[in-house]
Amino acid sequence: MSESTNLNVAVVGAGPGGYAAAFLAADLGMSVTLIDPEVNPGGVCLYRGCIPSKALLHVAKLIEESEQAKNWGIEFAAPKIDLARLRSWKEGVIKKLTGGLGLLSKQRKVRYVQGRAAFENSTTLRVTKSDGSTESLSFDLIILATGSRPAIVPALKLETPRMMDSTGALNLEDIPGTLLVVGGGYIGLELGSVYAALGTSVTVVEMLPGLLPGADRDLVAPLHKRLEKLFDGILVNTTVASVKDEGSGIRATLKAQDGSTQEKVFDRVLVSVGRKPNSEIAGLEKTRVQVGDRGFIQVNKQLQTGDPAIFAIGDVVGEPMLAHKAMHEGRTAVEAIAGHKVAFEPNAIPAVVFTDPEVAWCGLTETQAQNENREVKVAKFPWAASGRATTLDRTEGLTKILFDPHTERVLGVGIVGVGAGEMIAEGVLAIEMAALARDVAMTIHPHPTLSETVMNAAEIFFGTATDIYRPKRG
Ligand SMILES: Cc1cc2nc3c(=O)[nH]c(=O)nc-3n(C[C@H](O)[C@H](O)[C@H](O)COP(=O)(O)OP(=O)(O)OC[C@H]3O[C@@H](n4cnc5c(N)ncnc54)[C@H](O)[C@@H]3O)c2cc1C
């Protein structure tokens, strides 16, 4: 293995992909410059994505759980919400984490340049700094990690603060009386849950027949049921045909699949219909980088673009647009640059929806197996039979594992229920380690935990799980 670490590398964009790449490159001895408009590394994930949304979802869960406590003989007074304090707590979380990354950057002697990069040629960047000055910098190699931004629907474009994207919603300017969430994907449902818990009457509109397109329906069903109680309305097979600013609110025309329409006025509208890759980097046409139809930069398994001097990672190179995928791609790109024999070809990338209950899956989904006519054996363990779920009064969950019926290998795992996001990592490990049903069933899980349900699902593959009763056939 040839090591080439004596390189001068630039990383454009300091989100989870960019900072992970920059830090590893520095650890491997490369001279690294990290360029981003923010004062510290963090990108969308830390400033206006994963982290602030999860901080607010934690609060939402607390409020919801305190409501549920009535069932257990404990009644709390209605929550008093100090919005300024909640906002500053969330900002504090962001500051702590991004400040920490800034420090790690300094400790590694990464040169952090606050600014926006444009290409002069394949190896030279012109950086416009936050103070307006520009600097031309040349490198041996450049890694693009410019991320993504909220997609805009032209019909839903209105110049009013009442119309928000995810960034606006996370700013938490107020607690609106009514909120229309356009798009029933994970961002819409997570942020909708936050506002609903804070007291807003939330309506979600989804164009497709169900929430969370891409997730198996049996995993979505318990979430849908709970959200029906939390939200004012969930309208599937429905689009927002138009929006009109009426000064005191936004009048939205909602169009159902059968063509019928209804009009409603909302205090605020959150448009969460997906994200677009930031591939329109100034001067990119001066390089040999290729951009595909959907705007993603095209890369090979080493994350190298059509231009040998330029690599690209994270949201800007494709789905799934998730922070952990970006970070792993960052590692792979840097290791490839260092001369290691690597490729980005994971068997499973977990997806987690941090609603309550959480929905998480990895590897093959049942829907995918059906669409591809793949023979699989699906073992499901309902949480009604879980001691831990019962102690939490949250038995609506489900853990399922997809196995190859011949080799008994774990191909996919799906979980819905509290803590599903933490537990899915076991599924990822099982898939990556090529675990068999027997391996999972024989792995002793601690009792009483929700993690036991993974072991129990594997037991069901063999027809018996002691915690449930299945009459013998014949
Ligand atoms: C509300 C919300 C919640 C989310 N929750 C989760 C979650 O729970 N889990 C999860 O895995 N993912 C989540 N995501 C997605 C996650 O944020 C992204 O997948 C992740 O941030 C992508 O990382 P990245 O490194 O590719 O780029 P980004 O984080 O998008 O960072 C790119 C950076 O590059 C900068 N940049 C762009 N162009 C230039 C340029 N020309 N010069 C210099 N800098 C430039 C940008 O300003 C930005 O700072 C969420 C996203 C949103 C919006």
mmCIF file with all atom_site columns, N, CA and C in Angstrom, residues 286-315:
data_model
loop_
_atom_site.group_PDB
_atom_site.id
_atom_site.type_symbol
_atom_site.label_atom_id
_atom_site.label_alt_id
_atom_site.label_comp_id
_atom_site.label_asym_id
_atom_site.label_entity_id
_atom_site.label_seq_id
_atom_site.pdbx_PDB_ins_code
_atom_site.Cartn_x
_atom_site.Cartn_y
_atom_site.Cartn_z
_atom_site.occupancy
_atom_site.B_iso_or_equiv
_atom_site.pdbx_formal_charge
_atom_site.auth_seq_id
_atom_site.auth_comp_id
_atom_site.auth_asym_id
_atom_site.auth_atom_id
_atom_site.pdbx_PDB_model_num
ATOM 1  N N  . LYS A 1 286 ? -15.003 25.097 -14.975 1.00 0.00 ? 286 LYS A N  1
ATOM 2  C CA . LYS A 1 286 ? -13.581 25.168 -15.369 1.00 0.00 ? 286 LYS A CA 1
ATOM 3  C C  . LYS A 1 286 ? -12.850 23.861 -15.022 1.00 0.00 ? 286 LYS A C  1
ATOM 4  N N  . THR A 1 287 ? -13.567 22.926 -14.415 1.00 0.00 ? 287 THR A N  1
ATOM 5  C CA . THR A 1 287 ? -12.967 21.642 -14.037 1.00 0.00 ? 287 THR A CA 1
ATOM 6  C C  . THR A 1 287 ? -13.610 20.535 -14.880 1.00 0.00 ? 287 THR A C  1
ATOM 7  N N  . ARG A 1 288 ? -13.193 19.280 -14.612 1.00 0.00 ? 288 ARG A N  1
ATOM 8  C CA . ARG A 1 288 ? -13.796 18.165 -15.353 1.00 0.00 ? 288 ARG A CA 1
ATOM 9  C C  . ARG A 1 288 ? -14.870 17.447 -14.529 1.00 0.00 ? 288 ARG A C  1
ATOM 10 N N  . VAL A 1 289 ? -15.306 18.087 -13.456 1.00 0.00 ? 289 VAL A N  1
ATOM 11 C CA . VAL A 1 289 ? -16.352 17.502 -12.603 1.00 0.00 ? 289 VAL A CA 1
ATOM 12 C C  . VAL A 1 289 ? -17.664 17.394 -13.389 1.00 0.00 ? 289 VAL A C  1
ATOM 13 N N  . GLN A 1 290 ? -18.312 16.224 -13.265 1.00 0.00 ? 290 GLN A N  1
ATOM 14 C CA . GLN A 1 290 ? -19.583 15.999 -13.962 1.00 0.00 ? 290 GLN A CA 1
ATOM 15 C C  . GLN A 1 290 ? -20.733 16.074 -12.962 1.00 0.00 ? 290 GLN A C  1
ATOM 16 N N  . VAL A 1 291 ? -21.803 16.756 -13.361 1.00 0.00 ? 291 VAL A N  1
ATOM 17 C CA . VAL A 1 291 ? -22.992 16.829 -12.508 1.00 0.00 ? 291 VAL A CA 1
ATOM 18 C C  . VAL A 1 291 ? -24.122 16.074 -13.218 1.00 0.00 ? 291 VAL A C  1
ATOM 19 N N  . GLY A 1 292 ? -24.791 15.163 -12.489 1.00 0.00 ? 292 GLY A N  1
ATOM 20 C CA . GLY A 1 292 ? -25.853 14.340 -13.089 1.00 0.00 ? 292 GLY A CA 1
ATOM 21 C C  . GLY A 1 292 ? -27.178 15.079 -13.175 1.00 0.00 ? 292 GLY A C  1
ATOM 22 N N  . ASP A 1 293 ? -28.184 14.360 -13.675 1.00 0.00 ? 293 ASP A N  1
ATOM 23 C CA . ASP A 1 293 ? -29.514 14.951 -13.932 1.00 0.00 ? 293 ASP A CA 1
ATOM 24 C C  . ASP A 1 293 ? -30.133 15.606 -12.701 1.00 0.00 ? 293 ASP A C  1
ATOM 25 N N  . ARG A 1 294 ? -30.020 14.925 -11.564 1.00 0.00 ? 294 ARG A N  1
ATOM 26 C CA . ARG A 1 294 ? -30.686 15.450 -10.356 1.00 0.00 ? 294 ARG A CA 1
ATOM 27 C C  . ARG A 1 294 ? -29.808 16.441 -9.603  1.00 0.00 ? 294 ARG A C  1
ATOM 28 N N  . GLY A 1 295 ? -28.706 16.840 -10.233 1.00 0.00 ? 295 GLY A N  1
ATOM 29 C CA . GLY A 1 295 ? -27.854 17.868 -9.621  1.00 0.00 ? 295 GLY A CA 1
ATOM 30 C C  . GLY A 1 295 ? -26.769 17.313 -8.720  1.00 0.00 ? 295 GLY A C  1
ATOM 31 N N  . PHE A 1 296 ? -26.677 15.988 -8.621  1.00 0.00 ? 296 PHE A N  1
ATOM 32 C CA . PHE A 1 296 ? -25.633 15.411 -7.776  1.00 0.00 ? 296 PHE A CA 1
ATOM 33 C C  . PHE A 1 296 ? -24.310 15.340 -8.546  1.00 0.00 ? 296 PHE A C  1
ATOM 34 N N  . ILE A 1 297 ? -23.212 15.645 -7.856  1.00 0.00 ? 297 ILE A N  1
ATOM 35 C CA . ILE A 1 297 ? -21.886 15.508 -8.461  1.00 0.00 ? 297 ILE A CA 1
ATOM 36 C C  . ILE A 1 297 ? -21.592 14.018 -8.607  1.00 0.00 ? 297 ILE A C  1
ATOM 37 N N  . GLN A 1 298 ? -21.094 13.621 -9.767  1.00 0.00 ? 298 GLN A N  1
ATOM 38 C CA . GLN A 1 298 ? -20.863 12.198 -10.013 1.00 0.00 ? 298 GLN A CA 1
ATOM 39 C C  . GLN A 1 298 ? -19.481 11.782 -9.528  1.00 0.00 ? 298 GLN A C  1
ATOM 40 N N  . VAL A 1 299 ? -19.469 10.680 -8.781  1.00 0.00 ? 299 VAL A N  1
ATOM 41 C CA . VAL A 1 299 ? -18.213 10.180 -8.199  1.00 0.00 ? 299 VAL A CA 1
ATOM 42 C C  . VAL A 1 299 ? -18.113 8.665  -8.375  1.00 0.00 ? 299 VAL A C  1
ATOM 43 N N  . ASN A 1 300 ? -16.891 8.143  -8.261  1.00 0.00 ? 300 ASN A N  1
ATOM 44 C CA . ASN A 1 300 ? -16.722 6.688  -8.257  1.00 0.00 ? 300 ASN A CA 1
ATOM 45 C C  . ASN A 1 300 ? -16.708 6.188  -6.804  1.00 0.00 ? 300 ASN A C  1
ATOM 46 N N  . LYS A 1 301 ? -16.387 4.917  -6.603  1.00 0.00 ? 301 LYS A N  1
ATOM 47 C CA . LYS A 1 301 ? -16.462 4.348  -5.252  1.00 0.00 ? 301 LYS A CA 1
ATOM 48 C C  . LYS A 1 301 ? -15.386 4.890  -4.314  1.00 0.00 ? 301 LYS A C  1
ATOM 49 N N  . GLN A 1 302 ? -14.420 5.587  -4.870  1.00 0.00 ? 302 GLN A N  1
ATOM 50 C CA . GLN A 1 302 ? -13.408 6.246  -4.027  1.00 0.00 ? 302 GLN A CA 1
ATOM 51 C C  . GLN A 1 302 ? -13.803 7.718  -3.821  1.00 0.00 ? 302 GLN A C  1
ATOM 52 N N  . LEU A 1 303 ? -14.971 8.088  -4.297  1.00 0.00 ? 303 LEU A N  1
ATOM 53 C CA . LEU A 1 303 ? -15.496 9.447  -4.183  1.00 0.00 ? 303 LEU A CA 1
ATOM 54 C C  . LEU A 1 303 ? -14.713 10.443 -5.050  1.00 0.00 ? 303 LEU A C  1
ATOM 55 N N  . GLN A 1 304 ? -14.054 9.940  -6.066  1.00 0.00 ? 304 GLN A N  1
ATOM 56 C CA . GLN A 1 304 ? -13.316 10.817 -6.976  1.00 0.00 ? 304 GLN A CA 1
ATOM 57 C C  . GLN A 1 304 ? -14.259 11.228 -8.110  1.00 0.00 ? 304 GLN A C  1
ATOM 58 N N  . THR A 1 305 ? -14.217 12.501 -8.466  1.00 0.00 ? 305 THR A N  1
ATOM 59 C CA . THR A 1 305 ? -15.083 13.000 -9.546  1.00 0.00 ? 305 THR A CA 1
ATOM 60 C C  . THR A 1 305 ? -14.410 12.722 -10.899 1.00 0.00 ? 305 THR A C  1
ATOM 61 N N  . GLY A 1 306 ? -15.020 13.235 -11.961 1.00 0.00 ? 306 GLY A N  1
ATOM 62 C CA . GLY A 1 306 ? -14.426 13.090 -13.307 1.00 0.00 ? 306 GLY A CA 1
ATOM 63 C C  . GLY A 1 306 ? -13.121 13.846 -13.438 1.00 0.00 ? 306 GLY A C  1
ATOM 64 N N  . ASP A 1 307 ? -12.852 14.727 -12.478 1.00 0.00 ? 307 ASP A N  1
ATOM 65 C CA . ASP A 1 307 ? -11.587 15.470 -12.458 1.00 0.00 ? 307 ASP A CA 1
ATOM 66 C C  . ASP A 1 307 ? -10.679 14.800 -11.425 1.00 0.00 ? 307 ASP A C  1
ATOM 67 N N  . PRO A 1 308 ? -9.549  14.228 -11.856 1.00 0.00 ? 308 PRO A N  1
ATOM 68 C CA . PRO A 1 308 ? -8.733  13.452 -10.918 1.00 0.00 ? 308 PRO A CA 1
ATOM 69 C C  . PRO A 1 308 ? -8.265  14.236 -9.690  1.00 0.00 ? 308 PRO A C  1
ATOM 70 N N  . ALA A 1 309 ? -8.247  15.578 -9.774  1.00 0.00 ? 309 ALA A N  1
ATOM 71 C CA . ALA A 1 309 ? -7.779  16.367 -8.629  1.00 0.00 ? 309 ALA A CA 1
ATOM 72 C C  . ALA A 1 309 ? -8.907  16.689 -7.656  1.00 0.00 ? 309 ALA A C  1
ATOM 73 N N  . ILE A 1 310 ? -10.134 16.280 -8.002  1.00 0.00 ? 310 ILE A N  1
ATOM 74 C CA . ILE A 1 310 ? -11.275 16.697 -7.176  1.00 0.00 ? 310 ILE A CA 1
ATOM 75 C C  . ILE A 1 310 ? -12.105 15.493 -6.712  1.00 0.00 ? 310 ILE A C  1
ATOM 76 N N  . PHE A 1 311 ? -12.327 15.428 -5.413  1.00 0.00 ? 311 PHE A N  1
ATOM 77 C CA . PHE A 1 311 ? -13.188 14.407 -4.808  1.00 0.00 ? 311 PHE A CA 1
ATOM 78 C C  . PHE A 1 311 ? -14.458 15.116 -4.327  1.00 0.00 ? 311 PHE A C  1
ATOM 79 N N  . ALA A 1 312 ? -15.523 14.376 -4.115  1.00 0.00 ? 312 ALA A N  1
ATOM 80 C CA . ALA A 1 312 ? -16.751 14.989 -3.579  1.00 0.00 ? 312 ALA A CA 1
ATOM 81 C C  . ALA A 1 312 ? -17.450 13.981 -2.673  1.00 0.00 ? 312 ALA A C  1
ATOM 82 N N  . ILE A 1 313 ? -18.061 14.494 -1.604  1.00 0.00 ? 313 ILE A N  1
ATOM 83 C CA . ILE A 1 313 ? -18.667 13.634 -0.571  1.00 0.00 ? 313 ILE A CA 1
ATOM 84 C C  . ILE A 1 313 ? -19.946 14.260 -0.025  1.00 0.00 ? 313 ILE A C  1
ATOM 85 N N  . GLY A 1 314 ? -20.748 13.444 0.637   1.00 0.00 ? 314 GLY A N  1
ATOM 86 C CA . GLY A 1 314 ? -21.901 13.965 1.380   1.00 0.00 ? 314 GLY A CA 1
ATOM 87 C C  . GLY A 1 314 ? -23.134 14.192 0.525   1.00 0.00 ? 314 GLY A C  1
ATOM 88 N N  . ASP A 1 315 ? -23.995 15.088 0.987   1.00 0.00 ? 315 ASP A N  1
ATOM 89 C CA . ASP A 1 315 ? -25.275 15.338 0.316   1.00 0.00 ? 315 ASP A CA 1
ATOM 90 C C  . ASP A 1 315 ? -25.090 15.712 -1.152  1.00 0.00 ? 315 ASP A C  1
#
